[in-house]
CSV table of C-alpha atoms in Angstrom, one decimal:
chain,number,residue,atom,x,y,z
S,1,UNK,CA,0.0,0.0,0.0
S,2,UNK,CA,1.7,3.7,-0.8
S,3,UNK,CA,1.7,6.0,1.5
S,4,UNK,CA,0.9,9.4,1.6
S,5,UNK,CA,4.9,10.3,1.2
S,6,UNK,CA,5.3,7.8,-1.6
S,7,UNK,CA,2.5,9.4,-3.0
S,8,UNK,CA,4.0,12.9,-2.6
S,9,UNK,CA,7.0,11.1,-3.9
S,10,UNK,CA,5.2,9.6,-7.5
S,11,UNK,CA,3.4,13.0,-8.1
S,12,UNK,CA,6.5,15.4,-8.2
S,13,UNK,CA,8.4,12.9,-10.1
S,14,UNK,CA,5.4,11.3,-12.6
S,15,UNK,CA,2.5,14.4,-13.1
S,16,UNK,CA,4.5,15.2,-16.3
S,17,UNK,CA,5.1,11.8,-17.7
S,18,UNK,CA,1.3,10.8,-16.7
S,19,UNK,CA,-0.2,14.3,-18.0
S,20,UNK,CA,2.0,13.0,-21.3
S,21,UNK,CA,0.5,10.2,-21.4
S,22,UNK,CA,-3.1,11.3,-21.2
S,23,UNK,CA,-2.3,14.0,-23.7
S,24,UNK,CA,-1.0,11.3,-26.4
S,25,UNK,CA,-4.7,9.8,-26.6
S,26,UNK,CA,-6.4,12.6,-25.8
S,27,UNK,CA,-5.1,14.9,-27.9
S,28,UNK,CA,-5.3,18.1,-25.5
S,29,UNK,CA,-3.5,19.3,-22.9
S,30,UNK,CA,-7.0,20.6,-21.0
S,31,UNK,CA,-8.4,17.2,-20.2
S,32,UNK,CA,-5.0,15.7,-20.2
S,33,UNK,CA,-4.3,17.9,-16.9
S,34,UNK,CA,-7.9,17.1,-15.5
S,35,UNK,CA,-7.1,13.2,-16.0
S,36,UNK,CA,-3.5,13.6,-14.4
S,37,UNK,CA,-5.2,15.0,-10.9
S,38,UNK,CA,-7.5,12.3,-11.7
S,39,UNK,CA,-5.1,10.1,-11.6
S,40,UNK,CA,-3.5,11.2,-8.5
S,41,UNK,CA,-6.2,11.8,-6.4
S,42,UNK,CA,-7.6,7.9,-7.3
S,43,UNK,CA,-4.1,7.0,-5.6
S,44,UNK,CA,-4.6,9.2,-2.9
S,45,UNK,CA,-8.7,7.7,-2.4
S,46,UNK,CA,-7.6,4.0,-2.5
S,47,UNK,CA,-3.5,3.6,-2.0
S,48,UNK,CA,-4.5,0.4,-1.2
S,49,UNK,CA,-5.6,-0.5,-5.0
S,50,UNK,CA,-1.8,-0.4,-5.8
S,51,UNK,CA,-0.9,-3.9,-6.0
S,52,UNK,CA,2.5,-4.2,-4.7
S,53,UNK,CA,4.2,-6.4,-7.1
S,54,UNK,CA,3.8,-4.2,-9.6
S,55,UNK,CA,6.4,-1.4,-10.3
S,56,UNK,CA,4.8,1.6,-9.8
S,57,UNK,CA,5.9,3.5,-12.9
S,58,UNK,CA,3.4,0.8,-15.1
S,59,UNK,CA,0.5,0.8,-12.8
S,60,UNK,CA,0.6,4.7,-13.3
S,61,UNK,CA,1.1,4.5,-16.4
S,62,UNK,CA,-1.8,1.7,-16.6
S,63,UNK,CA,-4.1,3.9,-14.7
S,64,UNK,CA,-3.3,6.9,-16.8
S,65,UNK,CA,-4.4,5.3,-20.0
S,66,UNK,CA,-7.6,3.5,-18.6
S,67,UNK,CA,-8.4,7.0,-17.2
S,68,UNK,CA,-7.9,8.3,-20.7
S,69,UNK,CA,-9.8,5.9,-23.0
S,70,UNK,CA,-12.9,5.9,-20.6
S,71,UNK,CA,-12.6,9.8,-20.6
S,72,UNK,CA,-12.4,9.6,-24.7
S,73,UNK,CA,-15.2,7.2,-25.0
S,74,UNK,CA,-17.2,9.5,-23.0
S,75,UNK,CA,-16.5,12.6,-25.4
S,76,UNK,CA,-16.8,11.0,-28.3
S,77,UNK,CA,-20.0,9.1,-28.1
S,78,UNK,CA,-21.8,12.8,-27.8
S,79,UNK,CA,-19.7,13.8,-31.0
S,80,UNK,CA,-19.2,10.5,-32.9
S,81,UNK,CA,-15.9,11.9,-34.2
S,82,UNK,CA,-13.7,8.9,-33.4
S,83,UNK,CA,-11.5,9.4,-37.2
S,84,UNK,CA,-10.5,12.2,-36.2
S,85,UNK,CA,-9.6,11.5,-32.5
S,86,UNK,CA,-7.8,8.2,-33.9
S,87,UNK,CA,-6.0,10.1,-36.2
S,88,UNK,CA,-4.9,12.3,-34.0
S,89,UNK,CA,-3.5,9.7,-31.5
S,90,UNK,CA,-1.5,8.5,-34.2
S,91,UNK,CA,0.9,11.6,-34.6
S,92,UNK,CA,2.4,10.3,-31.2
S,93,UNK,CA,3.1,6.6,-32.7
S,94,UNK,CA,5.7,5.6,-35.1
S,95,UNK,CA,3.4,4.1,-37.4
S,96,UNK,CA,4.3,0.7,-39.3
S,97,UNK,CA,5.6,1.2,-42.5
S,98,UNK,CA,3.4,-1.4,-44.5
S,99,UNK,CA,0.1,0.7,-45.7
S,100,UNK,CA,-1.7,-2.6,-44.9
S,101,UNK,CA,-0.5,-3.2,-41.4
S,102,UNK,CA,-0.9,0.6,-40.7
S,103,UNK,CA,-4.3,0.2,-42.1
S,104,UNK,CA,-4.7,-2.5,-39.7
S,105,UNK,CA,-3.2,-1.1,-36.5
S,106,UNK,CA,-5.7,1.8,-37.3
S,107,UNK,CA,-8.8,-0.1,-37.2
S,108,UNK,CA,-8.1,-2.5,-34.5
S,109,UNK,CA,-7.5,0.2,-32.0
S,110,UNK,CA,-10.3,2.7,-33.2
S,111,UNK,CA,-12.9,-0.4,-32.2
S,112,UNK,CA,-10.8,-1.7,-29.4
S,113,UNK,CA,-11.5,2.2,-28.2
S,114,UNK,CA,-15.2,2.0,-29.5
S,115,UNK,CA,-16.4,-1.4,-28.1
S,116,UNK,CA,-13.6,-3.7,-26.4
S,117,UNK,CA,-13.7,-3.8,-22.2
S,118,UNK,CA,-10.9,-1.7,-20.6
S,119,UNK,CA,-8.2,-4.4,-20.6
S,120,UNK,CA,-8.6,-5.5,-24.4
S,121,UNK,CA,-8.4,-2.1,-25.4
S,122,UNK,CA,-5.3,-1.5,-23.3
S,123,UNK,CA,-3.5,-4.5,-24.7
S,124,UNK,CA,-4.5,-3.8,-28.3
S,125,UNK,CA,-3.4,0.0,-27.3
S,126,UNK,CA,-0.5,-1.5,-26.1
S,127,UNK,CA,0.4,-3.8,-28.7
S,128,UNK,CA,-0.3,-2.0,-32.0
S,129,UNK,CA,-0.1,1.9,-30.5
S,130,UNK,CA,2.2,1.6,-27.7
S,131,UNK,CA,5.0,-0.4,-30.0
S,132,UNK,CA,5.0,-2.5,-26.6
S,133,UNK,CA,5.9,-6.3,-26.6
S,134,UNK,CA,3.8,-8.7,-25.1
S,135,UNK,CA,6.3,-8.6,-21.7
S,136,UNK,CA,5.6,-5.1,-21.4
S,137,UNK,CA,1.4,-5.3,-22.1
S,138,UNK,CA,1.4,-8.6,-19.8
S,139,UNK,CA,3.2,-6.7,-17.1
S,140,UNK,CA,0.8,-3.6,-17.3
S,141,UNK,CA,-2.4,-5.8,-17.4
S,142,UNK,CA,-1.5,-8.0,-14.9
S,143,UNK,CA,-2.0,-10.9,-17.0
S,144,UNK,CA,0.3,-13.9,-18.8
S,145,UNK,CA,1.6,-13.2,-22.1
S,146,UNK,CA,-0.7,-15.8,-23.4
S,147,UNK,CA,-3.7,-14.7,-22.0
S,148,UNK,CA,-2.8,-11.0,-23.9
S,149,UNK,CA,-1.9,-13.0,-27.4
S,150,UNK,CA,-4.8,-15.0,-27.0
S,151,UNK,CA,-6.9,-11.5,-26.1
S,152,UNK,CA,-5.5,-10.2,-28.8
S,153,UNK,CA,-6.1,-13.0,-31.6
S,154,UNK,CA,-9.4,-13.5,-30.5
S,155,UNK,CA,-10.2,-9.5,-30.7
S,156,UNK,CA,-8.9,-9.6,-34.2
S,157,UNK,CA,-11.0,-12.8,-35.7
S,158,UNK,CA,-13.9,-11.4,-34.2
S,159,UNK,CA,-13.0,-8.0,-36.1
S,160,UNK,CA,-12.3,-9.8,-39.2
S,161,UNK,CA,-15.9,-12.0,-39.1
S,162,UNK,CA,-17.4,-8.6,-38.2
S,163,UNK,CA,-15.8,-7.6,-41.5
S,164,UNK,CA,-16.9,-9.9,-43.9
U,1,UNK,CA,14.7,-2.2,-35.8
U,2,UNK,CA,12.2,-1.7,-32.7
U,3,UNK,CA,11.4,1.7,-31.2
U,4,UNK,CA,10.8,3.0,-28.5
U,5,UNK,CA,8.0,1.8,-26.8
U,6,UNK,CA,4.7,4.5,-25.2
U,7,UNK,CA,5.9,2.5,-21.7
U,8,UNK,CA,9.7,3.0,-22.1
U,9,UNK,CA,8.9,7.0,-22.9
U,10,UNK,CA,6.9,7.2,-19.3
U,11,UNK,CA,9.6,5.5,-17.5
U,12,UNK,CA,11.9,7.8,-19.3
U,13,UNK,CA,10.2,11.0,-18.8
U,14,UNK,CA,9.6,10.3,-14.7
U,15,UNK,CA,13.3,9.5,-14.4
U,16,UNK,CA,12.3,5.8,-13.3
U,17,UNK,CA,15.2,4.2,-16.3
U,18,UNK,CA,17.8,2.1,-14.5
U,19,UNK,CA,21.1,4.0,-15.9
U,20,UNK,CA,21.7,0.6,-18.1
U,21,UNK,CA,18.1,1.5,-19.8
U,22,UNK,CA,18.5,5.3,-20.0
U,23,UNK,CA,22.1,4.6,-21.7
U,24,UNK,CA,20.3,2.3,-24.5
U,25,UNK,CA,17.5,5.0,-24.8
U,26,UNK,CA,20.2,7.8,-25.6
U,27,UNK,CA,22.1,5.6,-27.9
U,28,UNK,CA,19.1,4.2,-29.9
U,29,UNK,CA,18.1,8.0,-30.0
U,30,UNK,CA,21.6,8.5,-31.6
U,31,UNK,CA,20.8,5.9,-34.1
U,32,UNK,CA,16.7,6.1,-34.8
U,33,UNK,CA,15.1,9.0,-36.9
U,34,UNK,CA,11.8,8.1,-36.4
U,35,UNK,CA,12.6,8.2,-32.6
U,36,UNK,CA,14.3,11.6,-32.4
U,37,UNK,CA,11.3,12.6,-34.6
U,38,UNK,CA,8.8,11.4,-31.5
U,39,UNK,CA,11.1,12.8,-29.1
U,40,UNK,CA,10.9,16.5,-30.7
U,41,UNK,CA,7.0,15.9,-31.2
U,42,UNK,CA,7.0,14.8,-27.4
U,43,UNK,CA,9.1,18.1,-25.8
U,44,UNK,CA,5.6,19.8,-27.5
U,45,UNK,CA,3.4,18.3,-25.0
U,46,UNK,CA,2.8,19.4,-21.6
U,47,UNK,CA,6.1,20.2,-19.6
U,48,UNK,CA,7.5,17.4,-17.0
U,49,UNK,CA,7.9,19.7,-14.3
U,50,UNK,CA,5.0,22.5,-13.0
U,51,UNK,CA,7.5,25.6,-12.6
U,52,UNK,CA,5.9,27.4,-9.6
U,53,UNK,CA,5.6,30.6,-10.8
U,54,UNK,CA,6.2,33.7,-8.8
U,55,UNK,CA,4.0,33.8,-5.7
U,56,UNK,CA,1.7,36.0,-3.8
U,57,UNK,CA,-0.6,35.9,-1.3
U,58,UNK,CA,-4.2,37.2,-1.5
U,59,UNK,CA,-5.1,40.2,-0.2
U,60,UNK,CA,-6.7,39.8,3.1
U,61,UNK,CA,-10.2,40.2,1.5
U,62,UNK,CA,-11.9,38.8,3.8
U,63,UNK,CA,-11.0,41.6,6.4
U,64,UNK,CA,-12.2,39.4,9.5
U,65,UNK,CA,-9.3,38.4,11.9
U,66,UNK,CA,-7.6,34.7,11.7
U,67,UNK,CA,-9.5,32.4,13.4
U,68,UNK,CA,-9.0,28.7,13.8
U,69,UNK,CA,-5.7,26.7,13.8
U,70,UNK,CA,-5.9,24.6,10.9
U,71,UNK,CA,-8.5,25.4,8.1
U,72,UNK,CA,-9.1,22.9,5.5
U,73,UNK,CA,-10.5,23.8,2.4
U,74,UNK,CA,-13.0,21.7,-0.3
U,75,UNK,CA,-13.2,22.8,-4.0
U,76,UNK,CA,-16.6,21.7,-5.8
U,77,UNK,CA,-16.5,22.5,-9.8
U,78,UNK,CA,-19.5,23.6,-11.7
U,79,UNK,CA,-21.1,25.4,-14.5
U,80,UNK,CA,-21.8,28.3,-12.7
U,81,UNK,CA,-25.9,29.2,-12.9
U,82,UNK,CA,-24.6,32.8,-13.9
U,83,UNK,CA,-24.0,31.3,-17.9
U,84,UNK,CA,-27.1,31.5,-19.7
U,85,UNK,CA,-28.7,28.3,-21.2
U,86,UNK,CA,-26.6,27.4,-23.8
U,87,UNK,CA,-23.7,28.2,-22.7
U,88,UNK,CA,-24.4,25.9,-19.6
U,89,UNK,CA,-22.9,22.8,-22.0
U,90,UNK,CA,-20.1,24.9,-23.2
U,91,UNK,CA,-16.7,23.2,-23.6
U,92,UNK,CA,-14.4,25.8,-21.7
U,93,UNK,CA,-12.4,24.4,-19.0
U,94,UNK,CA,-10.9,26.5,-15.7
U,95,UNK,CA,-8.7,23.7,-13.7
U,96,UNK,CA,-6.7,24.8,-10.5
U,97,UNK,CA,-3.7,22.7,-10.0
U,98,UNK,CA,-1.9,23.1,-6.3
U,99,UNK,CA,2.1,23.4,-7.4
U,100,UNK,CA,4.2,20.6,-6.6
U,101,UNK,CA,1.9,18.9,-4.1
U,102,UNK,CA,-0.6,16.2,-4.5
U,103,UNK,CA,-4.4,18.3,-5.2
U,104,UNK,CA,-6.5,16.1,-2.5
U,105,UNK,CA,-9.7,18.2,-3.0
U,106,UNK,CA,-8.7,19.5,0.4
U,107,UNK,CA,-5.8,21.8,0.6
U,108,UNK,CA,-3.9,23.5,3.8
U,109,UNK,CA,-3.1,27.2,4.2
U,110,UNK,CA,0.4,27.9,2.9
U,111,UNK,CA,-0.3,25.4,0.1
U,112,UNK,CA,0.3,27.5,-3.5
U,113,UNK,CA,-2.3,26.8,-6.4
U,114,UNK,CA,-2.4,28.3,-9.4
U,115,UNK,CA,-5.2,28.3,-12.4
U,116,UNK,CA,-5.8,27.1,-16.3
U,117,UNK,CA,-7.9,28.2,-18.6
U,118,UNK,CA,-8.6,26.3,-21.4
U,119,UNK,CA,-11.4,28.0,-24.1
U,120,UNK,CA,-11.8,28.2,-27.8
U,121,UNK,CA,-13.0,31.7,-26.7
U,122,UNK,CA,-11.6,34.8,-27.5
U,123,UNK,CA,-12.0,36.8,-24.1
U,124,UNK,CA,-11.4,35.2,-20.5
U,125,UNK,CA,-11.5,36.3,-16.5
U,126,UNK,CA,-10.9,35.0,-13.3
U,127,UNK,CA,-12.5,36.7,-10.4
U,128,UNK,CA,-12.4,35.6,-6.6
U,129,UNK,CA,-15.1,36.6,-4.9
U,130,UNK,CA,-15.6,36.3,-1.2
U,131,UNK,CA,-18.8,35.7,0.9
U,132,UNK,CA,-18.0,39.4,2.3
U,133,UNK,CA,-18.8,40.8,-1.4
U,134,UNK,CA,-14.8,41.8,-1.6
U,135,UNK,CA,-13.0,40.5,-4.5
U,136,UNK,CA,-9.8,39.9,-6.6
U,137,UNK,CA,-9.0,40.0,-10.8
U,138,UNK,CA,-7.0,36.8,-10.7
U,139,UNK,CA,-6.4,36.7,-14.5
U,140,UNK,CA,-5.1,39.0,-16.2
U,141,UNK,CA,-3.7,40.0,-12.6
U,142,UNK,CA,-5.3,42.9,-11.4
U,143,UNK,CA,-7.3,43.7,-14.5
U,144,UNK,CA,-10.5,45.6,-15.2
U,145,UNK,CA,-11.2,44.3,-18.3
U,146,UNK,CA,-10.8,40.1,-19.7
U,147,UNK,CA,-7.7,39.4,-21.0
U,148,UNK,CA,-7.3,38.2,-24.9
U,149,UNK,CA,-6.7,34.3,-25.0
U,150,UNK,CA,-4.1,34.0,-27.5
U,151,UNK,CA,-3.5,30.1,-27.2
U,152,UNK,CA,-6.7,27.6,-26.7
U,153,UNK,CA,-4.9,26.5,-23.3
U,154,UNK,CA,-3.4,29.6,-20.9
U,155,UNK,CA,-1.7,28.6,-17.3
U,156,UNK,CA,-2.4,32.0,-15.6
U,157,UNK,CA,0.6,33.8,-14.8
U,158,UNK,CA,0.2,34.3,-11.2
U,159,UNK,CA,0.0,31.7,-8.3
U,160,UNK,CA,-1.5,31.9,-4.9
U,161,UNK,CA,-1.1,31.2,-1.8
U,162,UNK,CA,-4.2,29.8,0.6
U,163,UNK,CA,-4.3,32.1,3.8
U,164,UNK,CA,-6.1,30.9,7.0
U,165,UNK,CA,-9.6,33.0,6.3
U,166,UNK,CA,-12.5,30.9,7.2
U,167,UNK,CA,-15.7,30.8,4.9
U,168,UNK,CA,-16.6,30.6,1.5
U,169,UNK,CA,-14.7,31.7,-1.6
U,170,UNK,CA,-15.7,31.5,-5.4
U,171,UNK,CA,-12.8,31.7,-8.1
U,172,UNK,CA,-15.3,32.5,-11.2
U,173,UNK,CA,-13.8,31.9,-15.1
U,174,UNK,CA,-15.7,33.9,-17.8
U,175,UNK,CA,-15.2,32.6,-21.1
U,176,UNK,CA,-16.8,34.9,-23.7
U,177,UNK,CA,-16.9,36.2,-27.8
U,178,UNK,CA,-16.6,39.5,-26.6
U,179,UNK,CA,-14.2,41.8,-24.1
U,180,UNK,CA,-15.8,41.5,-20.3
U,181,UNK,CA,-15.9,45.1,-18.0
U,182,UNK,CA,-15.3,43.6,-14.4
U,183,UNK,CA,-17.4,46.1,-13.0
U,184,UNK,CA,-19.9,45.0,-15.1
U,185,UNK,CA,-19.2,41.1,-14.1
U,186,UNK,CA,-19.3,42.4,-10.7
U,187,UNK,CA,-22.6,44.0,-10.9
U,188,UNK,CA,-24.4,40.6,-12.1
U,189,UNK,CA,-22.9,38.3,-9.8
U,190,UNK,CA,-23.5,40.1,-7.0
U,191,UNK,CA,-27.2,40.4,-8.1
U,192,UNK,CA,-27.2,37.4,-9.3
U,193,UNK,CA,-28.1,38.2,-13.0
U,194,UNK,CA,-27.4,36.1,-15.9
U,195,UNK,CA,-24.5,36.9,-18.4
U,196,UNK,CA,-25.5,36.6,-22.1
U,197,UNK,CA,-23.5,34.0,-24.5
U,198,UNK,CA,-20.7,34.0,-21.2
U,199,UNK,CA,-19.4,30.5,-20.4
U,200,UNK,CA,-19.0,31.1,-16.6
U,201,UNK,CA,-17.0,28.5,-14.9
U,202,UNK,CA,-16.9,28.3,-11.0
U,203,UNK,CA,-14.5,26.5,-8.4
U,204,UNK,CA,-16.4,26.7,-4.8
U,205,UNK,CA,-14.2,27.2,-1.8
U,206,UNK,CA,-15.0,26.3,1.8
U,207,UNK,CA,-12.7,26.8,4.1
U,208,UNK,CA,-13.7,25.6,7.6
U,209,UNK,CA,-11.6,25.1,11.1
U,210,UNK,CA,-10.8,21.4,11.3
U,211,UNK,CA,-11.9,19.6,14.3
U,212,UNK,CA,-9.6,18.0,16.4
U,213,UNK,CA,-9.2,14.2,17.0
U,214,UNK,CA,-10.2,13.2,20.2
U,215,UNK,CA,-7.9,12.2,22.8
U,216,UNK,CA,-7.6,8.3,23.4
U,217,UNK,CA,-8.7,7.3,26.7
């Protein structure tokens, strides 16, 4: 469990890095500042949610972007303007330099944002936004890295049957 | 050749890199143009570090002696009642952030905050108004007219400190198409008028003496 000096601690030396964060999905600085205190003040109203075998840096950084997608979602489903928020996102990524995989990458996170449960759409964040490897996404979902490539796989068929 | 991943950047950026992954960050950067080209796009997002900006303390609006110990103080946020009808589901934001601490909701006197304003807006204005009627132009600093919002997102240029005053306090953000007359701003809120195609943001301070724990027996 953190205490209140650890979270002193995480706040001067992450509000940047986690304002950052939100920013790079949110694409504003405004609601990326309101989802930082956000952030902090969940920490402050449950330190015990910190699980403490993991390192603190991800479950910020975990926290932060779960923060930041439900935050999206709930902007954009009053202006249906998910292109454009997608597209947005994607000035932050090093996109993939195959058209089709970029073409890809794009659509599974814009429904992953749209429709998938918090965790799926942080692993397929993770995984075609992030440029994470399944370690790093396992680690920040607190699942096994088989669970998150069979999470992923199964997202993707179900995208492709939704397809055709 | 694999980048630099959204996770590695966070761990970077809040100084949490063991020196052996901070050295491979810097060399890959020496090596990787797409990732110098996300490091420059990344030094355009917020700053890492809130720079406290020169400080002052409120003037003792109030005017009633210090009273209790401690005060604590709650902030509620709401579209202030003052903003006509449509402008109730307006988009500007006014966010208070309290420099280099942790914001709780609650703060303590000597604690600094300072204010953002956030509008697609021409014409903003920060007032603080006390329950006494007394008030303050918090942005631009000692103003009688709104200030011109150049930039979409403005961190007001002066910082507070929270002084040991107890009652009620209301930092009021006008966001509006055309220049705002404090005096005029002054006139409606204190009659409680509403102000015409003006986005009025409100934080709502209580500051109350804290009661002290009882003793054990």
């Amino acid at each position: 469990m953190l205490s209140p000096r650890d979270i002193d601690a995480l706040y001067r030396r992450a509000r940047g890095a986690v304002t950052r964060r939100a920013q790079s999905i949110l694409g504003n600085s405004a609601e990326a500042q309101d989802v930082a205190q956000e952030v902090f003040a969940a920490l402050v109203e449950s330190p015990e949610a910190f699980r403490a075998d993991a390192a603190a840096m991800t479950y910020l950084f975990a926290l932060a972007t779960k923060m930041s997608i439900t935050r999206l979602r709930k902007r954009l489903a009053r202006h249906e303007a998910w292109e454009h928020a997608v597209g947005l996102m994607w000035s932050f990524a090093i996109p993939p330099s195959d058209p089709a995989l970029l073409a890809e990458a794009k659509q599974l996170v814009s429904r992953a944002l749209q429709s998938a449960d918090d965790v799926t759409a942080t692993i397929v964040l993770g995984h075609c936004f992030d440029g994470m490897n399944q370690g790093e996404v396992a680690e920040l979902v607190g699942l096994s890295r088989v669970t998150v490539n069979q999470r992923l796989q199964a997202f993707r068929a179900n995208l492709q049957e939704t397809a055709s | 050749m694999t980048h630099i991943s959204a996770l590695t950047w966070f761990s970077y950026e809040s100084k949490s890199l063991s020196l052996g992954a901070w050295l491979g960050l810097r060399v890959h950067l020496v090596r990787c143009a797409a990732c110098r080209e996300q490091y420059r796009r990344r030094q355009a997002l917020a700053p890492l570090q809130m720079r406290a900006p020169r400080t002052w303390g409120l003037v003792a609006i109030a005017g009633a002696a210090a009273a209790a110990a401690v005060v604590l103080l709650t902030f509620t946020v709401q579209r202030s009642p003052l903003g006509d009808e449509l402008t109730m589901k307006g988009s500007s934001r006014f966010v208070l952030h309290q420099v280099n601490a942790v914001l709780r909701g609650e703060c303590q006197p000597g604690d600094v905050l300072q204010g953002e304003v956030f509008s697609s807006r021409p014409f903003g204005l920060v007032i603080l108004l006390s329950e006494s009627g007394a008030h303050q132009v918090l942005f631009p600093p000692g103003g009688n007219r709104s200030a011109v919002l150049k930039d979409r997102s403005v961190r007001m240029p002066n910082s507070w400190t929270v002084d040991r005053e107890v009652g009620r306090e209301r930092f009021i953000a006008l966001f509006s198409d055309r220049p705002l007359v404090v005096s005029d701003v002054l006139s409606a809120l204190v009659q409680g008028q509403a102000l015409a195609d003006v986005e009025v943001v409100e934080h709502r301070c209580t500051k109350s003496p804290s009661v002290p724990a009882a003793e054990p027996k």
